[in-house]
Coordinates of C-alpha atoms in Angstrom, one line a residue:
M1189 CA 85.6 83.7 64.1
R1190 CA 85.6 82.1 67.6
S1191 CA 88.5 83.3 69.8
G1192 CA 90.1 81.3 72.8
A1193 CA 89.9 83.1 76.2
S1194 CA 93.2 84.0 78.3
L1195 CA 92.8 83.3 82.0
S1196 CA 92.7 87.3 82.5
H1197 CA 89.5 87.3 80.0
V1198 CA 87.7 84.4 81.9
S1199 CA 88.5 86.6 85.1
Q1200 CA 87.0 89.5 83.6
Y1201 CA 83.9 87.5 82.4
N1202 CA 83.3 86.2 85.8
E1203 CA 83.4 89.7 87.1
N1204 CA 81.1 90.9 84.4
A1205 CA 78.8 87.9 84.9
V1206 CA 78.4 88.9 88.9
I1207 CA 77.6 92.5 87.6
H1208 CA 75.3 91.1 85.1
A1209 CA 73.3 89.0 87.7
L1210 CA 73.0 92.2 90.0
R1211 CA 71.5 94.0 87.0
A1212 CA 68.9 90.8 86.3
L1213 CA 68.1 90.5 90.1
G1214 CA 68.6 94.0 91.8
P1215 CA 70.2 94.0 95.2
T1216 CA 70.6 90.3 96.4
S1217 CA 72.7 87.9 98.1
Q1218 CA 76.1 86.1 97.2
T1219 CA 74.1 82.8 97.1
D1220 CA 71.7 84.2 94.7
I1221 CA 74.2 85.5 92.6
A1222 CA 75.9 82.0 92.4
A1223 CA 72.6 80.5 91.8
H1224 CA 72.1 82.8 88.6
T1225 CA 75.5 82.5 87.0
G1226 CA 76.5 78.9 87.9
L1227 CA 79.7 80.0 89.9
S1228 CA 80.3 78.6 93.4
V1229 CA 79.6 80.4 96.3
P1230 CA 83.4 80.5 97.5
A1231 CA 84.2 81.7 93.8
V1232 CA 81.3 84.4 94.0
S1233 CA 82.6 85.5 97.2
S1234 CA 86.0 86.3 96.2
I1235 CA 84.9 88.4 93.3
V1236 CA 82.5 90.3 95.2
R1237 CA 85.3 91.0 97.6
N1238 CA 87.2 92.0 94.6
L1239 CA 84.7 94.2 93.0
R1240 CA 84.0 96.0 96.2
Q1241 CA 87.8 96.9 96.7
E1242 CA 87.7 97.9 93.1
G1243 CA 84.5 100.3 93.9
Y1244 CA 82.0 98.7 91.6
L1245 CA 80.0 96.8 94.6
T1246 CA 78.7 98.1 98.1
E1247 CA 77.1 95.9 100.7
L1248 CA 73.6 97.4 101.5
R1249 CA 72.6 95.5 104.6
T1250 CA 72.5 91.8 106.3
E1251 CA 69.5 89.8 106.3
S1252 CA 68.7 87.0 109.1
V1253 CA 67.9 83.5 107.4
G1254 CA 67.3 81.4 110.7
R1255 CA 70.0 79.8 112.4
G1256 CA 72.7 80.3 109.6
R1257 CA 75.1 83.1 109.0
P1258 CA 73.1 86.4 108.1
R1259 CA 73.2 87.0 104.2
V1260 CA 74.8 90.0 103.0
I1261 CA 72.9 92.1 100.3
V1262 CA 75.2 93.6 97.9
D1263 CA 74.5 95.9 94.9
I1264 CA 76.0 97.6 92.1
V1265 CA 77.5 101.3 92.8
A1266 CA 76.3 103.6 90.1
S1267 CA 78.9 106.1 90.4
A1268 CA 81.5 103.6 89.8
N1269 CA 81.8 104.4 86.0
Y1270 CA 80.3 106.8 83.4
A1271 CA 79.7 106.9 79.7
I1272 CA 78.9 109.5 77.1
G1273 CA 76.3 109.1 73.9
L1274 CA 76.0 111.3 71.2
H1275 CA 73.1 110.8 68.9
I1276 CA 73.8 112.8 65.6
D1277 CA 69.9 113.3 64.1
P1278 CA 69.2 115.1 61.2
A1279 CA 67.6 117.7 62.9
I1280 CA 69.4 117.8 66.3
M1281 CA 72.3 116.6 68.2
S1282 CA 71.6 114.9 71.7
A1283 CA 74.2 114.0 74.1
A1284 CA 73.7 112.0 77.6
L1285 CA 75.9 111.3 80.4
L1286 CA 75.0 108.1 82.2
D1287 CA 76.0 106.1 85.2
L1288 CA 76.8 102.4 85.3
R1289 CA 73.0 101.7 86.0
G1290 CA 72.2 103.6 82.9
Q1291 CA 70.5 106.3 84.6
V1292 CA 71.0 109.9 83.1
V1293 CA 73.4 112.1 85.2
A1294 CA 73.3 114.9 82.6
A1295 CA 71.9 115.7 79.1
N1296 CA 71.8 118.4 76.6
T1297 CA 71.0 119.1 72.9
S1298 CA 71.9 121.3 70.1
V1299 CA 70.1 122.3 67.1
S1300 CA 73.4 123.6 65.3
I1301 CA 73.8 120.7 63.1
D1302 CA 74.2 121.6 59.5
P1303 CA 73.6 118.8 57.0
N1304 CA 76.0 120.4 54.5
D1305 CA 78.8 121.2 57.2
P1306 CA 80.0 118.1 58.7
S1307 CA 83.0 119.4 60.2
G1308 CA 81.5 122.4 61.8
S1309 CA 78.5 120.3 63.3
L1310 CA 81.3 117.9 64.6
D1311 CA 82.9 120.8 66.3
E1312 CA 79.7 121.6 67.9
A1313 CA 79.2 117.9 68.8
A1314 CA 82.6 117.9 70.5
T1315 CA 81.9 121.1 72.5
L1316 CA 78.4 119.5 73.4
I1317 CA 80.1 116.5 75.0
E1318 CA 83.0 118.5 76.7
G1319 CA 80.4 120.9 78.2
L1320 CA 78.4 118.2 79.6
V1321 CA 81.4 116.2 81.2
A1322 CA 82.5 119.3 82.6
G1323 CA 79.1 120.8 83.9
S1324 CA 78.3 117.5 85.4
G1325 CA 81.2 117.6 88.3
I1326 CA 82.0 113.9 87.7
D1327 CA 85.4 112.4 88.4
R1328 CA 87.0 112.3 84.7
E1329 CA 88.9 109.2 85.9
R1330 CA 85.6 107.4 86.1
L1331 CA 84.5 108.2 82.4
L1332 CA 84.9 104.9 80.6
G1333 CA 84.3 106.6 77.0
A1334 CA 81.8 107.9 74.7
C1335 CA 79.7 106.5 71.5
A1336 CA 78.2 108.2 68.6
A1337 CA 74.7 107.1 67.2
V1338 CA 74.0 107.9 63.7
P1339 CA 71.1 107.1 61.2
G1340 CA 72.1 104.2 58.8
P1341 CA 73.2 103.0 56.6
L1342 CA 77.1 102.8 58.2
D1343 CA 80.3 101.6 57.0
D1344 CA 81.4 99.9 60.1
A1345 CA 84.8 99.7 59.3
T1346 CA 85.4 103.6 58.9
G1347 CA 82.6 105.2 61.3
S1348 CA 81.2 106.9 58.3
L1349 CA 77.8 107.0 56.8
I1350 CA 76.9 105.5 53.2
D1351 CA 75.0 107.6 51.0
T1352 CA 72.4 108.3 53.4
V1353 CA 69.3 110.3 52.4
W1354 CA 69.2 112.3 55.5
L1355 CA 72.7 113.6 55.6
P1356 CA 73.8 113.2 51.9
S1357 CA 77.1 115.8 52.4
W1358 CA 78.0 113.5 55.5
T1359 CA 78.7 110.6 53.1
G1360 CA 82.2 109.2 53.7
V1361 CA 83.0 111.4 56.5
N1362 CA 85.0 109.6 59.2
I1363 CA 82.8 110.7 62.2
G1364 CA 84.4 108.4 64.9
G1365 CA 87.7 109.4 63.5
A1366 CA 86.8 113.0 63.7
L1367 CA 85.3 112.9 67.2
T1368 CA 88.2 110.8 68.4
H1369 CA 90.5 113.5 67.4
R1370 CA 88.5 116.3 68.7
L1371 CA 87.7 114.4 72.1
G1372 CA 91.2 112.4 72.5
T1373 CA 89.4 109.3 73.2
P1374 CA 88.5 106.5 70.6
V1375 CA 84.7 107.3 69.7
P1376 CA 83.0 103.9 67.9
V1377 CA 80.0 104.8 65.8
I1378 CA 76.9 102.6 65.5
K1379 CA 73.6 102.9 63.8
D1380 CA 71.0 104.7 66.2
T1381 CA 68.6 101.6 65.8
H1382 CA 71.6 99.4 67.3
A1383 CA 72.1 101.9 70.2
A1384 CA 68.3 101.9 71.0
V1385 CA 68.0 98.4 71.5
T1386 CA 71.4 98.2 73.6
G1387 CA 70.1 101.1 75.7
E1388 CA 66.7 99.2 76.0
V1389 CA 68.3 96.3 77.5
W1390 CA 71.0 98.0 79.7
V1391 CA 68.2 100.4 81.2
R1392 CA 65.4 98.0 81.5
G1393 CA 67.7 95.2 83.0
G1394 CA 65.8 92.3 84.8
D1395 CA 64.2 90.1 82.3
A1396 CA 65.1 92.0 79.2
L1397 CA 68.9 90.9 80.0
D1398 CA 67.5 87.2 78.7
S1399 CA 64.7 88.6 76.0
T1400 CA 64.8 88.5 72.3
M1401 CA 63.9 92.0 71.6
V1402 CA 62.6 93.8 68.6
F1403 CA 63.1 97.8 69.2
V1404 CA 61.1 100.0 66.8
Y1405 CA 62.4 103.3 66.2
L1406 CA 60.4 106.2 65.5
G1407 CA 62.3 109.2 64.4
I1408 CA 62.9 110.9 61.1
G1409 CA 62.9 107.7 59.7
T1410 CA 61.7 104.3 60.9
G1411 CA 64.0 101.4 61.7
I1412 CA 64.7 98.2 63.9
G1413 CA 66.9 97.3 66.6
L1414 CA 67.4 93.5 67.3
A1415 CA 68.8 91.6 70.3
M1416 CA 68.9 88.1 70.9
R1417 CA 68.8 86.5 74.6
G1418 CA 69.7 90.3 75.5
E1419 CA 72.7 90.8 73.0
A1420 CA 72.1 93.6 70.4
I1421 CA 72.6 92.2 66.9
R1422 CA 75.0 94.3 64.9
G1423 CA 75.2 92.5 61.7
A1424 CA 78.0 91.7 59.6
W1425 CA 78.5 95.5 58.3
G1426 CA 76.8 97.1 61.6
N1427 CA 73.6 97.6 59.5
A1428 CA 71.0 95.1 61.1
G1429 CA 67.4 96.1 61.2
E1430 CA 67.5 98.1 57.5
I1431 CA 63.5 97.7 56.8
G1432 CA 63.1 100.2 54.2
R1433 CA 62.4 97.4 51.2
M1434 CA 60.1 96.0 53.9
L1435 CA 57.9 98.9 54.2
V1436 CA 57.9 99.7 50.3
A1437 CA 56.6 96.2 50.0
L1438 CA 53.9 96.6 52.6
G1439 CA 52.8 99.9 50.9
D1440 CA 49.9 100.5 48.3
D1441 CA 52.4 101.4 45.8
D1442 CA 56.1 102.5 45.5
K1443 CA 54.9 106.3 46.3
H1444 CA 53.4 105.2 49.6
G1445 CA 55.1 102.5 50.7
M1446 CA 57.3 104.7 53.1
D1447 CA 54.1 106.3 54.7
N1448 CA 55.5 105.7 58.2
D1449 CA 58.0 108.7 58.0
P1450 CA 57.1 112.1 59.2
F1451 CA 57.5 113.4 56.0
H1452 CA 55.2 111.0 53.9
L1453 CA 52.5 111.2 57.0
V1454 CA 52.4 115.1 56.6
Q1455 CA 52.5 115.0 52.7
E1456 CA 49.4 112.7 53.0
A1457 CA 47.6 115.1 55.4
H1458 CA 48.2 117.9 53.1
E1459 CA 47.0 116.1 50.2
R1460 CA 43.7 115.4 52.0
G1461 CA 43.4 118.8 53.1
I1462 CA 43.7 118.1 57.0
L1463 CA 46.7 120.2 57.5
P1464 CA 46.6 123.9 56.5
A1465 CA 49.4 125.9 55.4
T1466 CA 52.4 124.6 53.2
A1467 CA 53.7 121.2 53.2
P1468 CA 57.4 121.5 54.3
S1469 CA 60.1 120.0 51.7
R1470 CA 61.7 116.7 52.6
W1471 CA 64.7 118.9 53.9
E1472 CA 62.5 121.1 56.3
L1473 CA 63.0 118.5 59.1
H1474 CA 62.0 120.7 62.0
Q1475 CA 58.6 121.7 60.2
Q1476 CA 58.1 118.1 59.6
E1477 CA 58.7 117.4 63.1
A1478 CA 56.1 120.2 64.5
Q1479 CA 53.2 119.3 61.6
L1480 CA 53.5 115.5 62.6
R1481 CA 52.8 116.6 66.3
E1482 CA 49.9 118.8 65.0
L1483 CA 48.6 115.8 63.1
C1484 CA 48.7 113.8 65.8
R1485 CA 46.9 116.4 68.0
I1486 CA 44.1 116.9 65.4
A1487 CA 43.7 113.1 65.3
T1488 CA 43.4 112.9 69.3
D1489 CA 40.9 115.8 69.1
G1490 CA 38.5 113.5 67.1
D1491 CA 39.5 114.2 63.1
A1492 CA 38.6 111.2 61.6
G1493 CA 40.7 111.8 58.5
A1494 CA 43.8 112.4 60.4
A1495 CA 43.0 109.3 62.7
A1496 CA 42.8 107.2 59.5
I1497 CA 46.1 108.2 58.2
L1498 CA 47.9 107.3 61.7
R1499 CA 45.9 104.2 61.9
A1500 CA 46.8 102.9 58.5
A1501 CA 50.7 103.8 59.1
G1502 CA 50.3 101.8 62.5
E1503 CA 48.6 98.9 61.1
R1504 CA 51.1 98.6 58.1
L1505 CA 54.0 98.8 60.9
A1506 CA 52.4 96.3 62.9
E1507 CA 52.1 93.9 60.2
M1508 CA 56.0 94.6 59.4
V1509 CA 56.8 93.8 63.1
V1510 CA 55.0 90.7 63.1
M1511 CA 57.1 89.3 60.2
V1512 CA 60.1 90.5 62.3
V1513 CA 58.9 88.8 65.4
E1514 CA 58.2 85.5 63.6
V1515 CA 61.8 85.5 61.9
F1516 CA 63.6 86.3 65.2
D1517 CA 61.0 84.0 67.7
A1518 CA 61.0 87.2 69.8
D1519 CA 59.5 87.7 73.0
T1520 CA 59.4 91.1 73.3
V1521 CA 58.7 94.3 71.2
V1522 CA 59.6 97.9 72.5
Y1523 CA 58.4 100.9 70.6
G1524 CA 60.4 104.1 71.1
G1525 CA 62.0 107.2 69.7
P1526 CA 61.6 110.8 69.4
N1527 CA 58.1 110.4 67.6
W1528 CA 56.7 107.6 70.0
E1529 CA 55.1 109.7 72.6
H1530 CA 53.0 111.5 69.9
L1531 CA 52.3 108.4 67.7
Q1532 CA 51.6 105.6 70.6
P1533 CA 47.5 106.0 70.8
F1534 CA 47.5 105.2 67.0
Y1535 CA 50.5 102.5 66.7
E1536 CA 50.2 100.8 70.3
A1537 CA 46.8 99.1 69.6
P1538 CA 47.6 97.5 66.4
A1539 CA 50.8 96.0 67.2
V1540 CA 49.1 94.3 70.0
A1541 CA 46.0 93.0 68.1
A1542 CA 48.6 91.7 65.1
L1543 CA 50.7 90.0 67.4
A1544 CA 47.8 88.5 69.4
R1545 CA 46.7 86.5 66.0
P1546 CA 47.6 82.8 65.7
S1547 CA 51.0 82.2 64.9
A1548 CA 53.7 79.6 64.2
R1549 CA 54.9 80.1 67.5
G1550 CA 52.3 78.8 69.1
P1551 CA 50.6 79.9 72.4
H1552 CA 53.7 81.9 73.3
P1553 CA 53.0 85.6 74.0
V1554 CA 54.8 88.6 72.7
Q1555 CA 54.9 91.7 75.0
V1556 CA 54.5 95.2 73.6
L1557 CA 56.3 97.9 75.8
P1558 CA 56.8 101.5 75.4
T1559 CA 60.5 102.4 75.8
V1560 CA 61.9 103.1 79.2
M1561 CA 64.4 105.7 77.9
G1562 CA 61.9 108.8 76.9
T1563 CA 62.7 110.6 73.8
A1564 CA 66.5 110.4 73.8
V1565 CA 66.7 106.8 72.9
G1566 CA 69.8 107.4 70.7
A1567 CA 72.0 109.3 73.1
I1568 CA 71.1 107.1 76.0
G1569 CA 71.7 103.6 73.9
A1570 CA 75.0 105.1 72.7
A1571 CA 76.2 105.5 76.0
C1572 CA 75.0 102.3 77.2
F1573 CA 76.9 100.7 74.1
V1574 CA 80.0 101.8 76.1
L1575 CA 78.8 100.3 79.4
D1576 CA 77.6 97.1 77.5
E1577 CA 81.2 96.6 75.6
R1578 CA 82.8 96.8 79.0
F1579 CA 80.7 95.0 81.4
A1580 CA 78.6 92.5 79.5
P1581 CA 79.8 89.0 80.1
R1582 CA 81.4 87.7 76.8
L1583 CA 84.5 85.8 75.9
G1584 CA 86.5 85.9 73.0
R1585 CA 86.5 89.5 72.0
R1586 CA 88.7 90.6 69.1

């Protein structure tokens, strides 16, 4: 449903459009902001004055431009607002406190997550967040709120997981309500892939604010985050980017369709005698992560069998990425997630090669980039969701 906008919403939209312009352009003048937003220079001048009074913008310097009045260069005040992001991963919980620019002010993790005890784990999550805020020394009045990112699939209406393979005992648990009760502030819940692409656009800024982006998330599972013209796509029920069936279809058979998950990569390495000792079970997540890193190390050191497993997974994933790029006519592909730094040598080149092939999109190139968020893409992205909801220029929010 398309909603109308009151005058107050229009005013908020224009203020956000100015902030959005500064995120795209960097420190700049009111004249450049006017050209970027389509607003008049007097309108921008009034908005900038209001935003300075509210503490969101600051004057950096003046620049002489000949005989005319010197241009005043303005920029965003990073400390004007903060946001908290929480990522509930089956193996670890991470939290990040971000400033308005999307830069990490403080971060922490906890391995005290119990797949069979959601209540106790959510107590630990609330403690993790409270400790992060208290230790940072920020002004709590400047804290906009918090958001939690979780592995899908997600019931968007209740903020609970739906029959997830990774946290089966959490199915139906109202994560958002539980954290809201514990923290005393509303905590929306989104998919970790949605968080990742939201964070990538916010932190990267610049041209990313207008890009159509595919974010390839590599963690315990493999997922996709999507953004059109810089706006993350959540989907009708909050589950955009589910690609499990695509990976099955691209596999050799039903058994090996999901070889891109660490569990299956490690299992195959054990079947081929590449990894020693005992293969971890599906629920031994920390062992899976450790053995995936060992597999990558062995492959990097020259083991042909290990490299073949990882290259095959990278090529299969690249074919899936090409399909998504074609469907959305994307111009940017970003790889990231907790396992990206280990898998990059084997996944990046196949993606670049696959996207360079002749395509229905014609001569338009597609960038393949590593994330700018490091490994904590879920927590950083969740915090960026809070910032995006408040500061992205959109009308007609319900």
